[in-house]
CSV table of C-alpha atoms and ligand atoms in Angstrom, one decimal:
chain,number,residue,atom,x,y,z
A,1,UNK,CA,34.0,48.5,-20.3
A,2,UNK,CA,32.1,49.9,-17.3
A,3,UNK,CA,34.0,49.6,-14.0
A,4,UNK,CA,33.0,49.9,-10.4
A,5,UNK,CA,35.6,51.2,-7.9
A,6,UNK,CA,34.9,51.0,-4.2
A,7,UNK,CA,38.2,52.3,-3.0
A,8,UNK,CA,36.5,55.5,-1.8
A,9,UNK,CA,34.5,53.5,0.8
A,10,UNK,CA,37.4,51.6,2.4
A,11,UNK,CA,37.8,53.9,5.3
A,12,UNK,CA,34.1,53.5,6.2
A,13,UNK,CA,33.6,49.8,6.1
A,14,UNK,CA,35.5,46.6,7.2
A,15,UNK,CA,36.3,44.1,4.5
A,16,UNK,CA,34.5,41.3,6.4
A,17,UNK,CA,31.3,43.5,6.5
A,18,UNK,CA,31.6,44.1,2.8
A,19,UNK,CA,32.0,40.4,2.0
A,20,UNK,CA,28.9,39.7,4.1
A,21,UNK,CA,27.0,42.1,1.8
A,22,UNK,CA,28.5,40.6,-1.3
A,23,UNK,CA,27.1,37.2,-0.1
A,24,UNK,CA,23.7,38.9,0.2
A,25,UNK,CA,24.0,40.5,-3.2
A,26,UNK,CA,24.9,37.1,-4.8
A,27,UNK,CA,21.9,35.6,-3.2
A,28,UNK,CA,19.7,38.4,-4.5
A,29,UNK,CA,21.3,37.9,-8.0
A,30,UNK,CA,20.2,34.3,-7.8
A,31,UNK,CA,16.7,35.3,-7.0
A,32,UNK,CA,16.7,37.7,-10.0
A,33,UNK,CA,18.3,35.2,-12.4
A,34,UNK,CA,16.0,32.3,-11.3
A,35,UNK,CA,13.0,34.7,-11.4
A,36,UNK,CA,11.7,33.5,-8.0
A,37,UNK,CA,11.4,36.9,-6.2
A,38,UNK,CA,8.6,39.4,-5.7
A,39,UNK,CA,7.5,41.1,-8.9
A,40,UNK,CA,9.0,38.3,-11.0
A,41,UNK,CA,6.4,38.8,-13.7
A,42,UNK,CA,8.2,42.1,-14.5
A,43,UNK,CA,11.6,40.8,-15.6
A,44,UNK,CA,11.2,41.2,-19.3
A,45,UNK,CA,13.9,44.0,-19.2
A,46,UNK,CA,16.6,41.5,-18.3
A,47,UNK,CA,17.1,40.1,-21.8
A,48,UNK,CA,16.1,43.1,-23.9
A,49,UNK,CA,19.7,43.9,-25.1
A,50,UNK,CA,20.4,40.4,-26.4
A,51,UNK,CA,16.9,39.7,-27.7
A,52,UNK,CA,15.7,42.9,-29.4
A,53,UNK,CA,15.3,42.1,-33.1
A,54,UNK,CA,17.0,44.4,-35.5
A,55,UNK,CA,13.7,44.7,-37.3
A,56,UNK,CA,12.4,46.9,-34.4
A,57,UNK,CA,15.2,49.4,-35.0
A,58,UNK,CA,14.6,49.2,-38.8
A,59,UNK,CA,10.9,50.0,-38.2
A,60,UNK,CA,11.9,53.1,-36.1
A,61,UNK,CA,14.3,54.1,-38.9
A,62,UNK,CA,11.6,53.8,-41.4
A,63,UNK,CA,9.5,56.3,-39.4
A,64,UNK,CA,12.5,58.6,-39.1
A,65,UNK,CA,13.0,58.4,-42.9
A,66,UNK,CA,9.4,59.0,-43.8
A,67,UNK,CA,9.2,62.1,-41.5
A,68,UNK,CA,12.4,63.3,-43.0
A,69,UNK,CA,10.8,63.0,-46.4
A,70,UNK,CA,8.0,65.3,-45.2
A,71,UNK,CA,10.5,67.8,-43.9
A,72,UNK,CA,9.5,67.3,-40.2
A,73,UNK,CA,11.9,69.4,-38.1
A,74,UNK,CA,10.2,69.1,-34.7
A,75,UNK,CA,9.1,65.8,-33.0
A,76,UNK,CA,7.1,66.2,-29.8
A,77,UNK,CA,7.7,63.2,-27.6
A,78,UNK,CA,4.9,62.9,-25.0
A,79,UNK,CA,5.3,60.8,-21.8
A,80,UNK,CA,6.1,60.9,-18.1
A,81,UNK,CA,8.3,59.0,-15.7
A,82,UNK,CA,9.6,55.8,-17.3
A,83,UNK,CA,7.9,56.8,-20.5
A,84,UNK,CA,10.1,60.0,-20.7
A,85,UNK,CA,13.3,60.0,-18.6
A,86,UNK,CA,15.3,57.3,-20.5
A,87,UNK,CA,14.9,58.9,-23.9
A,88,UNK,CA,15.5,62.4,-22.4
A,89,UNK,CA,18.6,61.2,-20.7
A,90,UNK,CA,20.1,59.6,-23.8
A,91,UNK,CA,19.2,62.5,-26.1
A,92,UNK,CA,20.7,65.1,-23.7
A,93,UNK,CA,23.8,63.1,-23.2
A,94,UNK,CA,24.4,62.5,-26.9
A,95,UNK,CA,23.4,65.9,-28.4
A,96,UNK,CA,25.7,68.9,-28.9
A,97,UNK,CA,25.2,71.2,-25.9
A,98,UNK,CA,24.3,74.0,-28.2
A,99,UNK,CA,22.5,72.1,-31.0
A,100,UNK,CA,19.6,74.6,-30.9
A,101,UNK,CA,21.7,77.6,-31.3
A,102,UNK,CA,24.1,76.3,-33.9
A,103,UNK,CA,23.4,77.4,-37.5
A,104,UNK,CA,23.7,75.0,-40.4
A,105,UNK,CA,21.6,72.3,-41.8
A,106,UNK,CA,20.4,69.7,-39.2
A,107,UNK,CA,20.4,66.1,-40.1
A,108,UNK,CA,17.8,65.1,-37.5
A,109,UNK,CA,14.6,66.8,-36.2
A,110,UNK,CA,14.7,68.6,-32.9
A,111,UNK,CA,13.1,66.5,-30.2
A,112,UNK,CA,11.1,68.2,-27.5
A,113,UNK,CA,9.3,66.6,-24.6
A,114,UNK,CA,5.8,67.1,-23.3
A,115,UNK,CA,3.3,65.4,-21.0
A,116,UNK,CA,5.8,65.3,-18.1
A,117,UNK,CA,4.1,68.1,-16.2
A,118,UNK,CA,0.7,69.9,-16.0
A,119,UNK,CA,2.0,73.4,-16.5
A,120,UNK,CA,-0.3,75.5,-18.6
A,121,UNK,CA,2.5,77.9,-19.5
A,122,UNK,CA,4.7,75.0,-20.7
A,123,UNK,CA,1.8,73.7,-23.0
A,124,UNK,CA,1.1,77.2,-24.4
A,125,UNK,CA,4.7,77.7,-25.1
A,126,UNK,CA,5.0,74.3,-26.8
A,127,UNK,CA,2.0,75.3,-29.0
A,128,UNK,CA,3.9,78.6,-29.9
A,129,UNK,CA,6.9,76.5,-31.0
A,130,UNK,CA,4.7,74.0,-33.0
A,131,UNK,CA,3.1,76.9,-34.9
A,132,UNK,CA,6.5,77.8,-36.4
A,133,UNK,CA,7.6,74.2,-37.2
A,134,UNK,CA,6.9,71.1,-39.3
A,135,UNK,CA,5.6,68.8,-36.6
A,136,UNK,CA,5.2,65.1,-35.8
A,137,UNK,CA,4.5,63.4,-32.5
A,138,UNK,CA,5.2,60.3,-30.5
A,139,UNK,CA,2.9,59.6,-27.6
A,140,UNK,CA,4.2,57.1,-25.0
A,141,UNK,CA,2.2,55.6,-22.2
A,142,UNK,CA,2.4,52.0,-21.1
A,143,UNK,CA,-0.9,52.1,-19.2
A,144,UNK,CA,-2.4,54.4,-21.7
A,145,UNK,CA,-4.3,56.1,-18.9
A,146,UNK,CA,-1.8,58.5,-17.4
A,147,UNK,CA,-3.3,62.0,-17.0
A,148,UNK,CA,-0.3,64.2,-17.8
A,149,UNK,CA,0.6,62.7,-21.2
A,150,UNK,CA,-3.1,62.3,-22.0
A,151,UNK,CA,-3.7,66.0,-21.5
A,152,UNK,CA,-0.7,67.0,-23.5
A,153,UNK,CA,-1.6,64.6,-26.3
A,154,UNK,CA,-5.2,66.0,-26.6
A,155,UNK,CA,-3.7,69.4,-27.4
A,156,UNK,CA,-0.9,68.1,-29.7
A,157,UNK,CA,-3.3,65.8,-31.6
A,158,UNK,CA,-5.8,68.7,-32.1
A,159,UNK,CA,-3.0,71.0,-33.4
A,160,UNK,CA,-1.7,68.4,-35.8
A,161,UNK,CA,-5.2,67.5,-37.1
A,162,UNK,CA,-6.1,71.1,-37.6
A,163,UNK,CA,-2.8,71.9,-39.4
A,164,UNK,CA,-2.5,68.8,-41.6
A,165,UNK,CA,-5.9,67.1,-41.7
A,166,UNK,CA,-6.9,63.8,-40.0
A,167,UNK,CA,-5.4,61.5,-42.7
A,168,UNK,CA,-2.0,63.2,-42.6
A,169,UNK,CA,-2.2,63.4,-38.8
A,170,UNK,CA,-2.3,59.6,-38.8
A,171,UNK,CA,1.0,59.6,-40.7
A,172,UNK,CA,2.5,62.1,-38.2
A,173,UNK,CA,1.6,60.5,-34.9
A,174,UNK,CA,3.0,57.3,-33.5
A,175,UNK,CA,1.8,55.6,-30.3
A,176,UNK,CA,3.9,53.5,-28.0
A,177,UNK,CA,1.7,51.6,-25.5
A,178,UNK,CA,0.3,48.3,-24.3
A,179,UNK,CA,-0.5,45.6,-26.9
A,180,UNK,CA,-4.1,45.3,-25.9
A,181,UNK,CA,-5.4,47.6,-23.2
A,182,UNK,CA,-5.7,51.3,-22.2
A,183,UNK,CA,-7.3,54.3,-23.7
A,184,UNK,CA,-4.2,55.1,-25.8
A,185,UNK,CA,-4.3,51.7,-27.5
A,186,UNK,CA,-8.0,52.1,-28.3
A,187,UNK,CA,-7.4,55.7,-29.7
A,188,UNK,CA,-4.4,54.5,-31.8
A,189,UNK,CA,-6.5,51.7,-33.3
A,190,UNK,CA,-9.4,54.0,-34.0
A,191,UNK,CA,-7.2,56.7,-35.6
A,192,UNK,CA,-4.9,54.3,-37.5
A,193,UNK,CA,-1.7,55.4,-35.8
A,194,UNK,CA,1.4,53.3,-36.2
A,195,UNK,CA,1.9,51.6,-32.9
A,196,UNK,CA,4.8,50.1,-31.0
A,197,UNK,CA,4.2,47.7,-28.1
A,198,UNK,CA,5.6,47.9,-24.5
A,199,UNK,CA,5.5,44.3,-23.3
A,200,UNK,CA,3.5,43.5,-20.2
A,201,UNK,CA,6.6,42.2,-18.4
A,202,UNK,CA,8.6,45.4,-18.6
A,203,UNK,CA,7.8,48.2,-16.1
A,204,UNK,CA,8.0,51.9,-17.0
A,205,UNK,CA,11.3,52.7,-15.3
A,206,UNK,CA,13.0,49.6,-16.8
A,207,UNK,CA,11.7,50.4,-20.3
A,208,UNK,CA,14.4,52.6,-21.9
A,209,UNK,CA,15.6,49.7,-24.1
A,210,UNK,CA,12.1,49.1,-25.5
A,211,UNK,CA,10.4,51.3,-28.1
A,212,UNK,CA,9.8,53.7,-25.3
A,213,UNK,CA,13.5,54.8,-25.6
A,214,UNK,CA,14.5,53.2,-28.9
A,215,UNK,CA,12.0,55.2,-31.1
A,216,UNK,CA,12.9,58.7,-29.8
A,217,UNK,CA,16.6,57.9,-29.7
A,218,UNK,CA,16.5,56.7,-33.4
A,219,UNK,CA,14.4,59.8,-34.4
A,220,UNK,CA,17.0,62.0,-32.8
A,221,UNK,CA,19.7,60.5,-35.1
A,222,UNK,CA,21.6,58.3,-32.6
A,223,UNK,CA,23.0,54.8,-33.0
A,224,UNK,CA,20.6,52.4,-31.1
A,225,UNK,CA,22.5,49.3,-32.3
A,226,UNK,CA,25.6,50.5,-30.5
A,227,UNK,CA,23.5,51.3,-27.4
A,228,UNK,CA,22.1,47.8,-27.3
A,229,UNK,CA,25.6,46.4,-27.8
A,230,UNK,CA,26.9,48.2,-24.8
A,231,UNK,CA,23.8,47.0,-22.8
A,232,UNK,CA,24.2,43.4,-24.1
A,233,UNK,CA,27.8,43.3,-22.8
A,234,UNK,CA,26.5,44.4,-19.4
A,235,UNK,CA,23.7,41.8,-19.6
A,236,UNK,CA,26.4,39.1,-19.9
A,237,UNK,CA,28.8,40.6,-17.3
A,238,UNK,CA,26.1,41.3,-14.6
A,239,UNK,CA,24.7,37.8,-14.9
A,240,UNK,CA,28.0,36.3,-13.6
A,241,UNK,CA,27.8,34.7,-10.2
A,242,UNK,CA,31.1,36.4,-9.3
A,243,UNK,CA,32.2,38.6,-6.4
A,244,UNK,CA,33.6,41.0,-9.1
A,245,UNK,CA,30.3,41.3,-10.9
A,246,UNK,CA,30.0,45.1,-11.0
A,247,UNK,CA,26.2,45.1,-10.2
A,248,UNK,CA,26.9,42.9,-7.2
A,249,UNK,CA,29.7,45.1,-6.0
A,250,UNK,CA,27.7,48.3,-6.3
A,251,UNK,CA,24.5,46.8,-4.7
A,252,UNK,CA,26.5,45.3,-1.9
A,253,UNK,CA,28.3,48.4,-0.9
A,254,UNK,CA,25.4,50.8,-1.1
A,255,UNK,CA,23.3,48.5,1.1
A,256,UNK,CA,26.1,48.1,3.6
A,257,UNK,CA,26.5,51.9,3.8
A,258,UNK,CA,22.7,52.3,4.1
A,259,UNK,CA,22.9,50.0,7.2
A,260,UNK,CA,25.6,52.3,8.6
A,261,UNK,CA,23.2,55.4,8.4
A,262,UNK,CA,24.1,56.7,4.9
A,263,UNK,CA,20.4,57.1,4.1
A,264,UNK,CA,20.9,59.4,1.0
A,265,UNK,CA,22.9,58.5,-2.1
A,266,UNK,CA,23.9,61.3,-4.4
A,267,UNK,CA,24.6,60.4,-8.1
A,268,UNK,CA,27.3,62.8,-9.2
A,269,UNK,CA,28.6,63.6,-12.7
A,270,UNK,CA,31.2,66.1,-13.9
A,271,UNK,CA,29.6,66.6,-17.3
A,272,UNK,CA,26.4,68.6,-17.7
A,273,UNK,CA,25.4,66.2,-20.5
A,274,UNK,CA,24.8,63.6,-17.8
A,275,UNK,CA,22.3,65.7,-15.8
A,276,UNK,CA,19.4,63.6,-16.9
A,277,UNK,CA,21.2,60.4,-16.2
A,278,UNK,CA,20.7,61.5,-12.6
A,279,UNK,CA,17.0,62.1,-13.2
A,280,UNK,CA,16.5,58.7,-14.8
A,281,UNK,CA,18.5,57.0,-12.0
A,282,UNK,CA,16.4,58.8,-9.3
A,283,UNK,CA,13.2,57.4,-10.7
A,284,UNK,CA,14.7,53.9,-11.1
A,285,UNK,CA,16.0,53.7,-7.6
A,286,UNK,CA,13.4,55.9,-5.9
A,287,UNK,CA,10.4,54.0,-7.2
A,288,UNK,CA,12.0,50.6,-6.9
A,289,UNK,CA,13.3,50.9,-3.3
A,290,UNK,CA,11.3,53.6,-1.6
A,291,UNK,CA,8.6,51.5,0.0
A,292,UNK,CA,7.6,49.7,3.2
A,293,UNK,CA,9.2,52.5,5.2
A,294,UNK,CA,12.6,51.7,3.7
A,295,UNK,CA,15.0,52.7,1.0
A,296,UNK,CA,18.0,54.9,0.2
A,297,UNK,CA,16.8,58.4,-0.9
A,298,UNK,CA,18.3,59.1,-4.3
A,299,UNK,CA,19.5,62.6,-5.1
A,300,UNK,CA,21.7,63.9,-7.9
A,301,UNK,CA,24.1,66.8,-8.6
A,302,UNK,CA,26.1,68.1,-11.5
A,303,UNK,CA,29.7,69.1,-10.5
A,304,UNK,CA,31.6,71.3,-10.6
A,305,UNK,CA,28.4,73.5,-10.9
A,306,UNK,CA,26.8,72.2,-7.8
A,307,UNK,CA,30.0,72.3,-5.7
A,308,UNK,CA,29.1,76.0,-5.6
A,309,UNK,CA,25.6,75.4,-4.3
A,310,UNK,CA,25.4,71.9,-2.6
A,311,UNK,CA,29.1,71.6,-1.9
A,312,UNK,CA,28.9,73.1,1.6
A,313,UNK,CA,26.2,70.7,2.7
A,314,UNK,CA,27.9,67.6,1.2
A,315,UNK,CA,31.2,68.6,2.9
A,316,UNK,CA,29.9,69.5,6.3
A,317,UNK,CA,26.1,69.0,6.7
A,318,UNK,CA,24.4,66.0,8.3
A,319,UNK,CA,26.5,62.9,7.8
A,320,UNK,CA,23.8,60.7,6.1
A,321,UNK,CA,25.3,60.9,2.6
A,322,UNK,CA,27.1,58.6,0.3
A,323,UNK,CA,28.1,59.5,-3.3
A,324,UNK,CA,28.2,57.5,-6.5
A,325,UNK,CA,30.3,59.3,-9.1
A,326,UNK,CA,29.8,58.5,-12.7
A,327,UNK,CA,33.3,59.1,-14.1
A,328,UNK,CA,33.9,59.6,-17.8
A,329,UNK,CA,37.5,58.9,-18.6
A,330,UNK,CA,37.9,60.7,-21.9
A,331,UNK,CA,36.5,63.9,-23.3
A,332,UNK,CA,35.5,63.6,-27.0
A,333,UNK,CA,36.5,67.2,-27.7
A,334,UNK,CA,39.8,69.0,-27.1
A,335,UNK,CA,40.2,72.5,-25.8
A,336,UNK,CA,43.4,73.8,-24.1
A,337,UNK,CA,43.7,76.8,-21.8
A,338,UNK,CA,45.4,79.8,-23.4
A,339,UNK,CA,48.3,81.8,-22.1
A,340,UNK,CA,47.6,85.4,-21.0
A,341,UNK,CA,50.7,87.6,-20.9
A,342,UNK,CA,49.1,89.8,-18.2
A,343,UNK,CA,48.1,86.8,-16.1
A,344,UNK,CA,45.7,89.1,-14.1
A,345,UNK,CA,43.7,86.0,-12.9
A,346,UNK,CA,46.9,84.2,-11.9
A,347,UNK,CA,46.0,81.2,-13.9
A,348,UNK,CA,49.0,80.9,-16.2
A,349,UNK,CA,50.0,77.7,-14.4
A,350,UNK,CA,47.2,76.2,-16.3
A,351,UNK,CA,48.5,77.3,-19.7
A,352,UNK,CA,48.4,74.5,-22.3
A,353,UNK,CA,46.4,72.1,-20.1
A,354,UNK,CA,43.2,70.6,-21.3
A,355,UNK,CA,40.0,71.8,-19.6
A,356,UNK,CA,39.2,68.2,-18.9
A,357,UNK,CA,42.4,67.9,-16.9
A,358,UNK,CA,41.1,70.6,-14.6
A,359,UNK,CA,37.8,68.7,-14.4
A,360,UNK,CA,39.6,65.5,-13.6
A,361,UNK,CA,41.6,67.2,-10.8
A,362,UNK,CA,38.4,68.8,-9.5
A,363,UNK,CA,36.9,65.3,-9.4
A,364,UNK,CA,39.9,63.8,-7.6
A,365,UNK,CA,40.2,66.8,-5.2
A,366,UNK,CA,36.5,66.6,-4.4
A,367,UNK,CA,36.7,62.8,-3.8
A,368,UNK,CA,39.5,63.3,-1.2
A,369,UNK,CA,37.7,66.2,0.5
A,370,UNK,CA,34.4,64.4,0.7
A,371,UNK,CA,35.9,61.2,2.1
A,372,UNK,CA,37.7,63.4,4.7
A,373,UNK,CA,34.4,65.0,5.4
A,374,UNK,CA,32.7,61.6,6.1
A,375,UNK,CA,31.1,60.9,2.7
A,376,UNK,CA,32.0,57.5,1.3
A,377,UNK,CA,32.4,57.4,-2.5
A,378,UNK,CA,31.5,54.7,-4.9
A,379,UNK,CA,32.6,55.2,-8.5
A,380,UNK,CA,31.2,53.9,-11.8
A,381,UNK,CA,33.4,54.7,-14.7
A,382,UNK,CA,33.0,54.5,-18.4
A,383,UNK,CA,35.4,55.4,-21.2
A,384,UNK,CA,33.4,58.2,-22.8
A,385,UNK,CA,29.9,59.5,-23.4
A,386,UNK,CA,28.5,57.6,-26.4
A,387,UNK,CA,25.7,55.3,-27.3
A,388,UNK,CA,27.7,52.1,-26.3
A,389,UNK,CA,28.6,53.4,-22.8
A,390,UNK,CA,25.2,54.8,-22.2
A,391,UNK,CA,23.7,51.4,-23.0
A,392,UNK,CA,26.1,49.8,-20.5
A,393,UNK,CA,25.1,52.4,-17.8
A,394,UNK,CA,21.4,51.9,-18.4
A,395,UNK,CA,21.7,48.1,-18.0
A,396,UNK,CA,24.2,48.2,-15.2
A,397,UNK,CA,22.0,50.5,-13.0
A,398,UNK,CA,18.8,48.4,-13.8
A,399,UNK,CA,20.4,45.1,-12.8
A,400,UNK,CA,22.1,46.6,-9.7
A,401,UNK,CA,18.7,48.1,-8.8
A,402,UNK,CA,16.9,44.7,-8.9
A,403,UNK,CA,19.7,43.1,-6.8
A,404,UNK,CA,19.7,46.1,-4.4
A,405,UNK,CA,16.0,46.0,-3.8
A,406,UNK,CA,16.0,42.3,-3.1
A,407,UNK,CA,18.8,42.8,-0.5
A,408,UNK,CA,16.6,45.5,1.1
A,409,UNK,CA,13.7,43.1,1.1
A,410,UNK,CA,11.3,45.0,-1.1
A,411,UNK,CA,9.5,44.3,-4.5
A,412,UNK,CA,11.6,46.4,-7.0
A,413,UNK,CA,8.9,46.2,-9.7
A,414,UNK,CA,5.8,47.9,-8.2
A,415,UNK,CA,5.0,51.5,-7.2
A,416,UNK,CA,1.9,51.5,-5.1
A,417,UNK,CA,2.7,54.8,-3.6
A,418,UNK,CA,2.4,56.7,-6.9
A,419,UNK,CA,-1.4,56.3,-6.8
A,420,UNK,CA,-2.0,58.4,-3.7
A,421,UNK,CA,-1.7,61.8,-5.4
A,422,UNK,CA,-3.6,60.7,-8.4
A,423,UNK,CA,-6.6,59.7,-6.3
A,424,UNK,CA,-6.7,63.1,-4.6
A,425,UNK,CA,-6.2,65.0,-7.9
A,426,UNK,CA,-9.0,63.1,-9.6
A,427,UNK,CA,-11.3,63.7,-6.6
A,428,UNK,CA,-10.5,67.4,-6.6
A,429,UNK,CA,-11.0,67.7,-10.4
A,430,UNK,CA,-14.4,66.0,-10.2
A,431,UNK,CA,-13.7,62.7,-12.0
A,432,UNK,CA,-16.8,60.5,-12.0
A,433,UNK,CA,-16.5,57.7,-9.4
A,434,UNK,CA,-14.5,59.8,-7.0
A,435,UNK,CA,-17.4,61.6,-5.3
A,436,UNK,CA,-16.9,60.1,-1.8
A,437,UNK,CA,-13.1,61.0,-1.8
A,438,UNK,CA,-14.0,64.5,-3.0
A,439,UNK,CA,-16.4,64.9,-0.1
A,440,UNK,CA,-13.9,63.7,2.4
A,441,UNK,CA,-11.1,66.0,1.0
A,442,UNK,CA,-13.4,69.1,1.0
A,443,UNK,CA,-14.4,68.4,4.6
A,444,UNK,CA,-10.7,68.0,5.6
A,445,UNK,CA,-9.7,71.2,3.8
A,446,UNK,CA,-12.6,73.2,5.4
A,447,UNK,CA,-11.4,72.4,8.9
B,1,PA5,O1,7.9,53.3,-13.5
B,1,PA5,C1,6.7,53.5,-13.7
B,1,PA5,O2,6.0,52.5,-13.9
B,1,PA5,C2,6.0,54.8,-13.7
B,1,PA5,O3,6.8,55.9,-13.2
B,1,PA5,C3,5.6,55.2,-15.1
B,1,PA5,O4,6.7,55.1,-15.9
B,1,PA5,C4,4.9,56.5,-15.3
B,1,PA5,O5,3.9,56.7,-14.3
B,1,PA5,C5,4.3,56.6,-16.6
B,1,PA5,O6,3.3,55.6,-16.8
B,1,PA5,P1,2.7,55.3,-18.2
B,1,PA5,O7,3.8,54.9,-19.2
B,1,PA5,O8,1.7,54.2,-18.0
B,1,PA5,O9,2.0,56.5,-18.7
């Protein structure tokens, strides 16, 4: 079971201050549970783990099996932001680090992602790959109108139709989008694509446990039932009106530290498989809290790698940082360090030790050093990296995010600031209806 440990913050806060923030977090939890807060029409994510019907997973498995029957060995998953990061995080965390390089028969197709950037080189190189492979695609967009995935999907759709014909393309493309509205919904209906629905009451960054995450994760060959089980246990645990509710503890402490000038929170992991947990978490917290001139800035690092790049700043730079370490208690593989009779590197004191023991001591040593350097440390630990624990992490961070944003006094479920760049981009690209903005921008740029 996921645990929160706040011992690494004790020298930075007084217990009475912390208890005051726990009271605030419990009040925010009430608002979330009673659905009386800002954005309360976007709370559909709260009961996804316990209410997702098994038939949804079975439908995803049917697509997986039908594509397997066609020999599909590459699935292009198209989406951005909340329609991308959850699936990317889960698949990176659960896959063999060298899956692509390993020889031997693969049970599941390779999953690649597109539509999360506007790089021409990335698209051209994706098309190079598609030319060599047996391809299917999943296009994901809640609004159905987001530019990046729409551009990528045009190219992928065209490729699949030219290669396999329109009828077969409809068998090889699945859309995940709104039930009724948006260009993607209209396109999917017109082309006869199988479609999964993202409910209106679930925002993009809270959608990993909807078909947005479920379909790609099932296609990649992972156990979605176990992920939902881990999330369901967290759903129950984090609903408790208790001072030891882990989401309450985490939300209370990070907000208390924010009030003490710790404006940046770094999510830390010691396993490269969790790099994208940091990316997913950054979107969740950045878009939910960063508004009205407020919010903890979310950053992420992968240690020990980044101790050799960001370590200096964290240890001695501006003291505005707090760290949240995602600790994984057990490695699922075993490798011990060999003896070297020459001992030229002087490391024979490590002989026979597991590599993970070195990692654990690096983690503990770093914790002590960073606390000494003025960086409080929150810890979220899970037993191992698997579907069950990832499900627990996803739900835990979502629930804590809702509580946290209500403590801060912002609406966790909107993202008005995301529109600003889009308006400028559309004006610069000549989208009809943006003529006035285009004129103003060109005048501004010519000064
Ligand atoms: O959290 C959000 O709502 C956004 O970041 C979206 O996930 C992102 O913009 C993608 O939107 P859509 O799924 O509508 O294409």
